[in-house]
């Protein structure tokens, strides 16, 4: 059974700091991994999707990497801003079950001005 | 283009009552999904559909039913509501399986008392 773990559960940083969020998964047989942002009381917004054949994806100040063999992904946020404060979720799309996402529990990020 | 819409936003049910959570998408996506998110947890898949007339169970289907009569709509039915069904429910859609990102609605917060 696929399990997804995100560390740390919560993170508080000063504005301007570069930071890394971690995601690990137990079964390396995945099609892709997706990073989401969730604001309080809101739905999920897709940030980046990395295919299993890719090593990384970039969008603006965000960079996500994937090491499928070791079951790890990282989300790098450069020059953090207070507006980045949210919960960040990673989810893996399991190869054996098509487009069915398994989610981690998320990292709650607070960027202090 | 409204994306994925969900109604209602909030609902309080008494134990044993039934209700239907509505979900619609206007992106002509084939795949649609229902997830639940308990406090401090990641999302768990309840049911999904790969097209009109085709549905399948996810990780936590007990106590729920779905139907998919059109491409646009994917309602979730709760029969005989129980306190364990208190959660936030998210609907999502994607163009296809595997390589495609999922787009989420804003969620329905349900309390069963």
Coordinates of C-alpha atoms in Angstrom, one line a residue:
Chain A
X1 CA 0.0 0.0 0.0
X2 CA 1.3 3.4 -1.0
X3 CA 2.0 5.8 1.9
X4 CA 3.0 9.4 1.5
X5 CA 4.7 11.3 4.3
X6 CA 5.5 15.0 4.5
X7 CA 8.1 16.6 6.7
X8 CA 7.9 18.9 8.5
X9 CA 4.2 19.1 9.5
X10 CA 4.6 22.8 10.1
X11 CA 7.2 25.4 9.3
X12 CA 7.6 29.0 10.2
X13 CA 10.2 31.2 8.5
X14 CA 11.0 34.9 8.1
X15 CA 10.2 36.6 4.8
X16 CA 12.9 36.3 2.2
X17 CA 14.2 33.0 3.3
X18 CA 14.6 30.1 0.8
X19 CA 13.0 26.9 2.1
X20 CA 12.5 23.2 1.2
X21 CA 9.5 21.1 1.8
X22 CA 9.9 17.3 1.8
X23 CA 7.7 14.5 0.5
X24 CA 8.4 10.8 0.6
X25 CA 6.5 7.8 -0.7
X26 CA 6.9 4.1 -0.1
X27 CA 6.1 2.6 -3.5
X28 CA 8.3 3.9 -6.3
X29 CA 5.9 2.7 -9.0
X30 CA 4.2 6.0 -9.7
X31 CA 3.2 7.8 -12.9
X32 CA 3.6 11.3 -11.5
X33 CA 3.7 13.5 -8.4
X34 CA 1.7 16.7 -7.9
X35 CA 2.3 19.5 -5.5
X36 CA -0.8 21.5 -4.3
X37 CA -1.3 24.6 -2.3
X38 CA -4.3 24.8 0.1
X39 CA -5.4 28.1 1.7
X40 CA -7.5 27.9 4.9
X41 CA -11.1 27.1 4.0
X42 CA -10.4 26.8 0.3
X43 CA -9.9 24.1 -2.2
X44 CA -6.6 22.9 -3.6
X45 CA -4.6 24.7 -6.3
X46 CA -2.2 22.7 -8.4
X47 CA 1.3 24.1 -8.3
X48 CA 3.5 21.6 -10.2
X49 CA 3.2 18.2 -11.7
X50 CA 6.2 16.1 -12.3
X51 CA 6.0 13.0 -14.6
X52 CA 7.9 9.9 -13.4
X53 CA 10.4 10.3 -16.3
X54 CA 11.2 13.9 -15.2
X55 CA 13.7 15.0 -12.5
X56 CA 12.3 18.5 -11.9
X57 CA 9.8 21.1 -12.8
X58 CA 9.9 24.9 -12.2
X59 CA 7.3 27.6 -12.0
X60 CA 8.4 31.1 -11.0
X61 CA 9.9 30.9 -7.5
X62 CA 8.9 27.2 -7.1
X63 CA 11.0 24.2 -8.1
X64 CA 10.0 20.7 -7.5
X65 CA 12.3 17.7 -7.8
X66 CA 11.6 14.0 -8.0
X67 CA 13.9 11.1 -7.2
X68 CA 11.6 8.1 -8.0
X69 CA 14.1 5.4 -7.1
X70 CA 14.5 6.8 -3.5
X71 CA 10.8 7.7 -3.2
X72 CA 11.4 11.4 -2.5
X73 CA 10.3 14.8 -3.8
X74 CA 11.2 18.3 -2.6
X75 CA 9.5 21.6 -3.2
X76 CA 11.9 24.5 -3.1
X77 CA 10.4 28.0 -2.6
X78 CA 12.8 30.8 -3.3
X79 CA 12.6 34.2 -1.6
X80 CA 9.5 33.4 0.5
X81 CA 6.8 36.0 0.9
X82 CA 3.9 36.3 3.4
X83 CA 1.5 35.4 0.6
X84 CA 3.2 32.0 0.4
X85 CA 1.6 31.1 3.8
X86 CA -0.6 28.1 3.2
X87 CA -0.6 24.3 3.5
X88 CA 1.3 22.5 0.9
X89 CA 0.3 19.0 -0.1
X90 CA 2.0 16.4 -2.2
X91 CA 0.2 13.6 -4.0
X92 CA 1.4 10.6 -6.0
X93 CA -0.5 9.0 -8.9
X94 CA 0.0 5.3 -8.4
X95 CA 0.9 3.3 -11.5
X96 CA -1.2 0.4 -10.6
X97 CA -4.5 2.3 -10.2
X98 CA -4.5 4.9 -12.9
X99 CA -5.3 8.5 -12.0
X100 CA -5.9 7.9 -8.3
X101 CA -4.0 10.3 -6.1
X102 CA -2.6 9.3 -2.7
X103 CA -2.0 12.4 -0.6
X104 CA 0.4 13.3 2.2
X105 CA -0.9 15.1 5.3
X106 CA 0.7 18.4 4.2
X107 CA 3.1 21.0 5.5
X108 CA 1.6 24.1 7.0
X109 CA 3.9 27.0 6.1
X110 CA 3.9 30.4 7.7
X111 CA 6.0 33.2 6.3
X112 CA 6.4 36.0 8.8
X113 CA 6.8 39.6 7.5
Chain B
X1 CA -15.0 29.1 -17.5
X2 CA -15.9 28.3 -13.9
X3 CA -13.8 25.2 -13.5
X4 CA -15.1 22.8 -10.8
X5 CA -18.0 24.0 -8.8
X6 CA -19.5 22.5 -5.7
X7 CA -22.7 23.1 -3.8
X8 CA -23.5 23.6 -1.0
X9 CA -20.5 25.2 0.7
X10 CA -21.6 24.3 4.2
X11 CA -24.2 21.9 5.6
X12 CA -25.2 20.5 9.0
X13 CA -27.0 17.2 9.0
X14 CA -28.6 15.2 11.8
X15 CA -27.6 11.5 12.3
X16 CA -29.6 9.4 9.9
X17 CA -30.4 12.1 7.4
X18 CA -29.5 11.9 3.7
X19 CA -28.2 14.5 1.3
X20 CA -26.5 14.9 -2.1
X21 CA -23.4 16.9 -2.6
X22 CA -23.3 18.5 -6.1
X23 CA -20.3 18.8 -8.3
X24 CA -20.0 20.1 -11.8
X25 CA -17.2 20.9 -14.2
X26 CA -17.2 22.9 -17.5
X27 CA -13.8 21.8 -18.8
X28 CA -15.1 18.7 -20.7
X29 CA -13.0 16.5 -18.4
X30 CA -13.5 12.8 -18.6
X31 CA -12.3 11.9 -15.1
X32 CA -14.0 13.1 -12.0
X33 CA -13.3 12.3 -8.3
X34 CA -14.6 12.7 -4.8
X35 CA -12.3 13.1 -1.9
X36 CA -12.8 13.7 1.8
X37 CA -10.4 15.6 4.1
X38 CA -10.5 15.1 7.8
X39 CA -8.9 17.8 10.1
X40 CA -5.1 17.8 9.9
X41 CA -5.1 15.0 7.3
X42 CA -4.5 14.5 3.7
X43 CA -7.3 13.8 1.2
X44 CA -8.7 10.3 0.8
X45 CA -10.4 9.1 -2.4
X46 CA -14.1 8.1 -2.0
X47 CA -15.2 7.4 -5.6
X48 CA -14.1 8.3 -9.0
X49 CA -15.5 8.1 -12.6
X50 CA -13.7 7.7 -15.9
X51 CA -16.7 8.9 -18.0
X52 CA -20.4 9.1 -18.1
X53 CA -22.0 5.9 -16.8
X54 CA -18.8 4.5 -15.3
X55 CA -17.9 4.8 -11.6
X56 CA -15.6 2.9 -9.3
X57 CA -14.7 2.8 -5.6
X58 CA -11.8 4.5 -4.0
X59 CA -10.2 4.0 -0.6
X60 CA -13.2 5.0 1.6
X61 CA -16.5 4.3 -0.3
X62 CA -18.6 3.0 2.6
X63 CA -21.6 5.1 3.3
X64 CA -21.6 6.9 0.0
X65 CA -23.0 6.5 -3.5
X66 CA -22.3 8.2 -6.8
X67 CA -23.7 8.4 -10.3
X68 CA -22.4 10.0 -13.5
X69 CA -25.2 10.5 -16.0
X70 CA -23.4 13.4 -17.9
X71 CA -19.8 14.4 -18.5
X72 CA -20.4 17.6 -16.5
X73 CA -21.9 16.4 -13.3
X74 CA -20.8 13.9 -10.6
X75 CA -23.1 14.0 -7.5
X76 CA -22.1 12.3 -4.2
X77 CA -25.0 10.8 -2.1
X78 CA -24.7 10.3 1.6
X79 CA -27.3 7.8 3.0
X80 CA -28.0 7.6 6.7
X81 CA -25.4 10.2 7.8
X82 CA -23.1 9.3 10.7
X83 CA -20.8 11.5 12.8
X84 CA -17.8 9.8 11.1
X85 CA -18.8 11.5 7.9
X86 CA -18.1 14.9 9.3
X87 CA -15.4 16.2 7.0
X88 CA -14.7 18.5 4.1
X89 CA -15.6 17.0 0.7
X90 CA -13.7 18.0 -2.4
X91 CA -14.6 17.2 -6.0
X92 CA -11.9 17.2 -8.7
X93 CA -11.6 16.5 -12.4
X94 CA -8.9 15.8 -14.9
X95 CA -8.8 15.4 -18.7
X96 CA -7.5 11.8 -18.5
X97 CA -5.6 9.4 -16.3
X98 CA -2.0 9.2 -15.6
X99 CA -0.3 12.3 -16.9
X100 CA -2.9 14.8 -16.3
X101 CA -3.2 17.2 -13.3
X102 CA -6.4 17.2 -11.3
X103 CA -8.3 20.4 -10.7
X104 CA -10.2 20.8 -7.5
X105 CA -13.5 22.5 -6.4
X106 CA -13.7 24.8 -3.3
X107 CA -15.1 22.0 -1.1
X108 CA -18.2 21.4 1.0
X109 CA -17.9 21.4 4.8
X110 CA -20.3 18.9 6.3
X111 CA -21.0 18.4 9.9
X112 CA -23.1 15.5 11.2
X113 CA -24.5 15.8 14.7

